[in-house]
Amino acid sequence: MSTATETIAGLVRKEYKYGFVTDVETESAPPGLNEDIVRFISAKKREPEFLLEWRLRAYRHWLTMREPNWAHVHYPPIDYQDSVYYSAPKQKGDGPRSLEEVDPKLLETYEKLGIPLKERARLAGVAVDAVFDSVSVGTTFKKQLAEKGIIFCSFSEAVQEHPALVRKYLGTVVPYTDNFFAALNSAVFSDGSFCFIPKGVRCPMELSTYFRINAANTGQFERTLIVAEEGASVSYLEGCTAPMRDEHQLHAAVVELIALDQAQIKYSTVQNWYPGDAEGRGGIYNFVTKRGLCKGKHSKISWTQVETGSAITWKYPSCILLGDHSTGEFYSVAVTNNYQQADTGTKMVHVGRNTRSTIVSKGISAGRGQNCYRGLVKVQKSAAHARNFSQCDSLLLGDRCGAHTFPYLEVRNATARVEHEASTSKIGEDQIFYCNQRGLATQDAVTLIVNGFCKEVLRELPMEFAVEAQKLLGVSLEGSVG
Amino acid sequence: MKQAILEIQDLTAGVEGKPILKGINLRIYPGEVHAIMGPNGSGKSTLAAVLAGRDGYEITAGRVAYLGRDLLELAPEDRAREGLFLAFQYPVEIPGVNSTYFLKAALNEIRKHRGQPELDAMEFLTLVKDKIQLLELNEDLLRRSVNEGFSGGEKKRNEVFQMAVLEPRLAVLDETDSGLDIDALKIVSNGVNKLRRPDNAQLVITHYQRLLDYIIPDYVHVLADGRIVRTGDRKLALELEEKGYDWLLKPASAAAGTGGPAAGAAQGG
Ligand SMILES: Nc1ncnc2c1ncn2[C@@H]1O[C@H](COP(=O)(O)OP(=O)(O)OP(=O)(O)O)[C@@H](O)[C@H]1O
Ligand SMILES: [Mg+2]
């Protein structure tokens, strides 16, 4: 092996700049999981009876399930009795009535994360729901959105203010029986965001939720539900970070999207949970179930994800294309550096006629990272003239990392057209040297090549976030070459 | 006396313990054009790679001064920013990276290094317009990924186009003529000549005397088995065309270890 190959493989500790801890007094449940904890969480949130019942059914079902082991990821067994299932910053009295009353320490935390919540400093054109451990800290631009009939609030608030809507849609796309982590989430979810875009309304700004894990040994189990009625459209973005800790922390979220006739939902994620250190200590276990239902005719759901964080990522944002002429899209960039492992992909289930789906997956592995694409394209008998195009590309930096592709295909209708393309390439020393010779430093060259590799996905992100995502990719791979 | 742009002294270098360059001496002054010729595998591209700072080559002895500084101390990107340019024998494809974007990034790195303001997309396009004309470059290439799917000749022309935009102090052209058709050879050579200035220099590696009809060198060096075995003017190229290299190789091995007919001396200076 030449020295150049060694430097490409050589890793330097990378910086995770969101790793700080906020010192706030918290109110937590005791560690462990049982029916009492489920009741405790539900009582804390003053939930109606139907929701407690639903949680308990989910919990009892979870007890009968086993953790899945088919993913291409390896980790020591998780002791579910070890984790804390509820942790929230202590509130004085009734809690803040507006964002201006929120604990300054929390506002400062979000400011530091680049998400100013205060009126004056807010990001223009982006409404933010800020979730801190188990609760929502506050939501911006609520009033302006309400004028259009749009509901954007924390899940807890939706349960209080709009119980009928929650009851109508909760669990209709991801039932609690769906999988082990979805059942767990259904039993103990603590907060998340709720969006409802009424008939014919185009949401005038980006909606976004920023998830922050702060407390130690605490799992985060959020639940997001987005409903777009007939002809409505919305673009939603989630971001996530966590402090650097030596222990692994569990994050098991559920996201449900429902699009009625002609409705469009664009859901973008920039996932930057703490990935663990260069030796593989610590980091978030990210087990997430995300699914969208294209219920109506000509509806469209589009997932875009940039996954740079977490020690383990297990997620498959999927689309069920029920309505005729509905469209599902999945654009993904997943980066694994050091000892990170990702098993991610999508399921496109074609049920309606003339349904279309597009899958573009870009996996980048560096260090000893393992990156796996797992995707299912299923065309049911009813789905005449369904079409799918899938493209899965892998990029390797160095020779101790791995890329794996598992495309599954089930086609039950002969009129379907399904195309799959895959490629694996390596950032070569000669490419780096060529860039160096033109004056570009190695790190900039890697960022340039990686961004070029991902550009079909990055251009799907809302403008405001595409630049951030590009920088993040650069930072995530810092030290992976040279 | 003028300061040399490049001064190589007794340079020996190799790969994985295998010696390739076995004592190179060469001095290049501002305004000069030097040609290096020599059999396949004699070490021409290795010399270019060592000058540009490619990883994987061990420098076992010797010194290289570039504009009075120790070149071998500098990182490859710093050499480039200091005005050392290598036109690659085999230009590298970089899929997904737009050619214009790439070249703008390169130029801005160099400008930053010189303390000049960076150019935005519009300013950059204005600046490259002349250079596109100079090399009669197919503008379509600039909209594509760097070198991806370019024909052999297009790649070579693109290298010289980059050179025209980056305006180096020392350009090393490694077999830029190979792969060019007759018309392209004239255009590219003309481009290289137009880039000649009293304060810069060119080191042209070639196998063919014909290139030297267009790019007129001040000196021609013959590199054989890691040594410069002969230095002359452009007539030496014609002589090589006629007689091949054989007549030069024998004295080279005979002179091995004694320093040989080193080039630097022949140039005076
Ligand atoms: N990275 C390397 N690893 C092993 N051997 C190398 C390496 N680079 C060069 N060599 C060897 O060094 C010798 C000189 O190679 P070099 O490419 O410099 O020759 P050249 O004079 O440019 O030849 P050509 O005219 O064919 O381009 C050759 O024998 C080549 O195989
Ligand atoms: Mg060569």
PDB file of C-alpha atoms in Angstrom, chain A residues 198-353:
ATOM      1  CA  PRO A 198     -56.692  22.309   5.109  1.00  0.00           C
ATOM      2  CA  LYS A 199     -58.248  21.813   1.699  1.00  0.00           C
ATOM      3  CA  GLY A 200     -56.827  23.964  -1.048  1.00  0.00           C
ATOM      4  CA  VAL A 201     -54.229  25.731   1.076  1.00  0.00           C
ATOM      5  CA  ARG A 202     -50.610  25.999   0.043  1.00  0.00           C
ATOM      6  CA  CYS A 203     -48.548  26.486   3.138  1.00  0.00           C
ATOM      7  CA  PRO A 204     -46.877  29.892   2.686  1.00  0.00           C
ATOM      8  CA  MET A 205     -43.673  29.006   4.542  1.00  0.00           C
ATOM      9  CA  GLU A 206     -41.461  26.066   5.360  1.00  0.00           C
ATOM     10  CA  LEU A 207     -42.517  24.193   8.478  1.00  0.00           C
ATOM     11  CA  SER A 208     -39.768  22.684  10.505  1.00  0.00           C
ATOM     12  CA  THR A 209     -39.130  20.819  13.711  1.00  0.00           C
ATOM     13  CA  TYR A 210     -35.816  20.869  15.488  1.00  0.00           C
ATOM     14  CA  PHE A 211     -35.266  17.884  17.761  1.00  0.00           C
ATOM     15  CA  ARG A 212     -32.725  18.161  20.505  1.00  0.00           C
ATOM     16  CA  ILE A 213     -31.794  15.378  22.904  1.00  0.00           C
ATOM     17  CA  ASN A 214     -30.190  16.878  26.022  1.00  0.00           C
ATOM     18  CA  ALA A 215     -30.680  14.677  29.105  1.00  0.00           C
ATOM     19  CA  ALA A 216     -28.387  11.690  29.649  1.00  0.00           C
ATOM     20  CA  ASN A 217     -29.645   8.100  29.487  1.00  0.00           C
ATOM     21  CA  THR A 218     -32.863   9.319  28.029  1.00  0.00           C
ATOM     22  CA  GLY A 219     -34.568   8.012  24.977  1.00  0.00           C
ATOM     23  CA  GLN A 220     -36.365  10.327  22.626  1.00  0.00           C
ATOM     24  CA  PHE A 221     -39.587   9.033  21.156  1.00  0.00           C
ATOM     25  CA  GLU A 222     -41.259  11.645  19.083  1.00  0.00           C
ATOM     26  CA  ARG A 223     -44.186  11.348  16.822  1.00  0.00           C
ATOM     27  CA  THR A 224     -44.951  13.542  13.857  1.00  0.00           C
ATOM     28  CA  LEU A 225     -48.190  13.593  11.976  1.00  0.00           C
ATOM     29  CA  ILE A 226     -48.760  15.644   8.844  1.00  0.00           C
ATOM     30  CA  VAL A 227     -52.069  15.759   7.028  1.00  0.00           C
ATOM     31  CA  ALA A 228     -52.554  17.593   3.748  1.00  0.00           C
ATOM     32  CA  GLU A 229     -56.174  17.766   2.662  1.00  0.00           C
ATOM     33  CA  GLU A 230     -57.404  17.901  -0.940  1.00  0.00           C
ATOM     34  CA  GLY A 231     -55.232  20.185  -3.045  1.00  0.00           C
ATOM     35  CA  ALA A 232     -53.127  21.301  -0.080  1.00  0.00           C
ATOM     36  CA  SER A 233     -49.359  21.446  -0.140  1.00  0.00           C
ATOM     37  CA  VAL A 234     -46.606  21.769   2.411  1.00  0.00           C
ATOM     38  CA  SER A 235     -42.846  21.524   2.704  1.00  0.00           C
ATOM     39  CA  TYR A 236     -41.584  20.326   6.056  1.00  0.00           C
ATOM     40  CA  LEU A 237     -38.082  19.961   7.404  1.00  0.00           C
ATOM     41  CA  GLU A 238     -36.696  18.269  10.477  1.00  0.00           C
ATOM     42  CA  GLY A 239     -33.283  18.704  12.023  1.00  0.00           C
ATOM     43  CA  CYS A 240     -31.746  16.842  14.948  1.00  0.00           C
ATOM     44  CA  THR A 241     -28.683  17.093  17.213  1.00  0.00           C
ATOM     45  CA  ALA A 242     -27.582  15.739  20.587  1.00  0.00           C
ATOM     46  CA  PRO A 243     -24.733  16.252  23.082  1.00  0.00           C
ATOM     47  CA  MET A 244     -21.604  14.123  22.965  1.00  0.00           C
ATOM     48  CA  ARG A 245     -21.847  11.356  25.536  1.00  0.00           C
ATOM     49  CA  ASP A 246     -19.999   8.103  25.975  1.00  0.00           C
ATOM     50  CA  GLU A 247     -23.176   6.029  26.370  1.00  0.00           C
ATOM     51  CA  HIS A 248     -25.429   5.197  23.483  1.00  0.00           C
ATOM     52  CA  GLN A 249     -28.841   6.786  23.507  1.00  0.00           C
ATOM     53  CA  LEU A 250     -31.987   5.509  21.928  1.00  0.00           C
ATOM     54  CA  HIS A 251     -34.122   7.484  19.530  1.00  0.00           C
ATOM     55  CA  ALA A 252     -37.191   5.769  18.084  1.00  0.00           C
ATOM     56  CA  ALA A 253     -39.461   8.094  16.170  1.00  0.00           C
ATOM     57  CA  VAL A 254     -42.540   7.593  14.063  1.00  0.00           C
ATOM     58  CA  VAL A 255     -43.579   9.912  11.256  1.00  0.00           C
ATOM     59  CA  GLU A 256     -46.882   9.571   9.458  1.00  0.00           C
ATOM     60  CA  LEU A 257     -47.836  11.577   6.383  1.00  0.00           C
ATOM     61  CA  ILE A 258     -51.240  11.588   4.739  1.00  0.00           C
ATOM     62  CA  ALA A 259     -51.913  13.224   1.386  1.00  0.00           C
ATOM     63  CA  LEU A 260     -55.463  13.421   0.072  1.00  0.00           C
ATOM     64  CA  ASP A 261     -56.482  14.092  -3.563  1.00  0.00           C
ATOM     65  CA  GLN A 262     -53.971  16.334  -5.398  1.00  0.00           C
ATOM     66  CA  ALA A 263     -52.181  17.081  -2.140  1.00  0.00           C
ATOM     67  CA  GLN A 264     -48.383  17.341  -1.948  1.00  0.00           C
ATOM     68  CA  ILE A 265     -46.119  16.793   1.022  1.00  0.00           C
ATOM     69  CA  LYS A 266     -42.401  17.313   0.825  1.00  0.00           C
ATOM     70  CA  TYR A 267     -40.588  16.044   3.877  1.00  0.00           C
ATOM     71  CA  SER A 268     -36.887  16.803   4.287  1.00  0.00           C
ATOM     72  CA  THR A 269     -34.584  15.631   7.018  1.00  0.00           C
ATOM     73  CA  VAL A 270     -31.135  16.760   7.979  1.00  0.00           C
ATOM     74  CA  GLN A 271     -30.222  14.172  10.589  1.00  0.00           C
ATOM     75  CA  ASN A 272     -27.158  15.052  12.605  1.00  0.00           C
ATOM     76  CA  TRP A 273     -27.536  13.160  15.867  1.00  0.00           C
ATOM     77  CA  TYR A 274     -24.264  12.684  17.719  1.00  0.00           C
ATOM     78  CA  PRO A 275     -22.483   9.924  15.760  1.00  0.00           C
ATOM     79  CA  GLY A 276     -20.147   8.701  18.487  1.00  0.00           C
ATOM     80  CA  ASP A 277     -16.417   9.369  18.659  1.00  0.00           C
ATOM     81  CA  ALA A 278     -13.644   8.166  16.368  1.00  0.00           C
ATOM     82  CA  GLU A 279     -13.332   4.929  18.371  1.00  0.00           C
ATOM     83  CA  GLY A 280     -17.052   4.173  18.166  1.00  0.00           C
ATOM     84  CA  ARG A 281     -17.902   5.214  21.730  1.00  0.00           C
ATOM     85  CA  GLY A 282     -21.305   6.756  22.278  1.00  0.00           C
ATOM     86  CA  GLY A 283     -23.698   8.060  19.675  1.00  0.00           C
ATOM     87  CA  ILE A 284     -27.404   7.788  19.033  1.00  0.00           C
ATOM     88  CA  TYR A 285     -29.181   4.604  18.019  1.00  0.00           C
ATOM     89  CA  ASN A 286     -31.633   5.933  15.513  1.00  0.00           C
ATOM     90  CA  PHE A 287     -34.494   3.501  14.836  1.00  0.00           C
ATOM     91  CA  VAL A 288     -37.136   5.336  12.923  1.00  0.00           C
ATOM     92  CA  THR A 289     -40.318   4.443  11.097  1.00  0.00           C
ATOM     93  CA  LYS A 290     -41.392   6.978   8.502  1.00  0.00           C
ATOM     94  CA  ARG A 291     -44.198   6.339   6.112  1.00  0.00           C
ATOM     95  CA  GLY A 292     -46.423   8.377   3.863  1.00  0.00           C
ATOM     96  CA  LEU A 293     -49.795   7.452   2.499  1.00  0.00           C
ATOM     97  CA  CYS A 294     -50.722   8.872  -0.885  1.00  0.00           C
ATOM     98  CA  LYS A 295     -54.362   8.332  -0.183  1.00  0.00           C
ATOM     99  CA  GLY A 296     -55.855  10.546  -2.862  1.00  0.00           C
ATOM    100  CA  LYS A 297     -55.657  10.660  -6.621  1.00  0.00           C
ATOM    101  CA  HIS A 298     -52.702  12.590  -8.060  1.00  0.00           C
ATOM    102  CA  SER A 299     -51.240  13.053  -4.613  1.00  0.00           C
ATOM    103  CA  LYS A 300     -47.501  13.233  -4.092  1.00  0.00           C
ATOM    104  CA  ILE A 301     -45.182  12.528  -1.200  1.00  0.00           C
ATOM    105  CA  SER A 302     -41.504  13.231  -1.463  1.00  0.00           C
ATOM    106  CA  TRP A 303     -38.887  12.263   1.121  1.00  0.00           C
ATOM    107  CA  THR A 304     -35.457  13.854   1.084  1.00  0.00           C
ATOM    108  CA  GLN A 305     -32.966  12.902   3.733  1.00  0.00           C
ATOM    109  CA  VAL A 306     -29.390  13.840   4.497  1.00  0.00           C
ATOM    110  CA  GLU A 307     -28.232  11.425   7.159  1.00  0.00           C
ATOM    111  CA  THR A 308     -24.855  12.306   8.594  1.00  0.00           C
ATOM    112  CA  GLY A 309     -25.257  11.552  12.294  1.00  0.00           C
ATOM    113  CA  SER A 310     -26.109   8.643  14.638  1.00  0.00           C
ATOM    114  CA  ALA A 311     -24.016   5.638  15.552  1.00  0.00           C
ATOM    115  CA  ILE A 312     -26.669   3.422  14.013  1.00  0.00           C
ATOM    116  CA  THR A 313     -29.320   4.470  11.559  1.00  0.00           C
ATOM    117  CA  TRP A 314     -32.230   2.177  10.808  1.00  0.00           C
ATOM    118  CA  LYS A 315     -34.838   3.910   8.738  1.00  0.00           C
ATOM    119  CA  TYR A 316     -36.831   3.429   5.582  1.00  0.00           C
ATOM    120  CA  PRO A 317     -39.030   6.420   4.730  1.00  0.00           C
ATOM    121  CA  SER A 318     -41.686   4.832   2.549  1.00  0.00           C
ATOM    122  CA  CYS A 319     -44.680   5.621   0.389  1.00  0.00           C
ATOM    123  CA  ILE A 320     -47.902   3.721  -0.044  1.00  0.00           C
ATOM    124  CA  LEU A 321     -49.245   4.795  -3.391  1.00  0.00           C
ATOM    125  CA  LEU A 322     -52.921   4.095  -2.944  1.00  0.00           C
ATOM    126  CA  GLY A 323     -54.487   6.851  -5.031  1.00  0.00           C
ATOM    127  CA  ASP A 324     -54.434   6.459  -8.809  1.00  0.00           C
ATOM    128  CA  HIS A 325     -51.730   8.598 -10.456  1.00  0.00           C
ATOM    129  CA  SER A 326     -50.046   9.234  -7.141  1.00  0.00           C
ATOM    130  CA  THR A 327     -46.273   9.783  -6.916  1.00  0.00           C
ATOM    131  CA  GLY A 328     -43.731   8.756  -4.326  1.00  0.00           C
ATOM    132  CA  GLU A 329     -40.125   9.966  -4.189  1.00  0.00           C
ATOM    133  CA  PHE A 330     -37.165   9.120  -2.024  1.00  0.00           C
ATOM    134  CA  TYR A 331     -33.920  11.060  -2.242  1.00  0.00           C
ATOM    135  CA  SER A 332     -31.255  10.090   0.228  1.00  0.00           C
ATOM    136  CA  VAL A 333     -27.687  10.861   1.156  1.00  0.00           C
ATOM    137  CA  ALA A 334     -26.315   8.737   3.972  1.00  0.00           C
ATOM    138  CA  VAL A 335     -22.809   9.246   5.319  1.00  0.00           C
ATOM    139  CA  THR A 336     -21.019   6.833   7.602  1.00  0.00           C
ATOM    140  CA  ASN A 337     -17.615   7.738   8.973  1.00  0.00           C
ATOM    141  CA  ASN A 338     -15.507   6.195  11.751  1.00  0.00           C
ATOM    142  CA  TYR A 339     -17.613   3.370  13.224  1.00  0.00           C
ATOM    143  CA  GLN A 340     -21.032   4.588  12.101  1.00  0.00           C
ATOM    144  CA  GLN A 341     -23.451   2.103  10.598  1.00  0.00           C
ATOM    145  CA  ALA A 342     -26.424   2.897   8.428  1.00  0.00           C
ATOM    146  CA  ASP A 343     -29.071   0.575   7.079  1.00  0.00           C
ATOM    147  CA  THR A 344     -31.430   2.827   5.215  1.00  0.00           C
ATOM    148  CA  GLY A 345     -33.610   2.899   2.147  1.00  0.00           C
ATOM    149  CA  THR A 346     -37.264   2.950   1.292  1.00  0.00           C
ATOM    150  CA  LYS A 347     -40.352   0.984   0.377  1.00  0.00           C
ATOM    151  CA  MET A 348     -42.485   2.047  -2.530  1.00  0.00           C
ATOM    152  CA  VAL A 349     -45.757   0.136  -2.527  1.00  0.00           C
ATOM    153  CA  HIS A 350     -47.755   0.644  -5.700  1.00  0.00           C
ATOM    154  CA  VAL A 351     -51.454  -0.029  -5.227  1.00  0.00           C
ATOM    155  CA  GLY A 352     -53.244   2.476  -7.465  1.00  0.00           C
ATOM    156  CA  ARG A 353     -53.135   2.647 -11.265  1.00  0.00           C
TER     157      ARG A 353
END
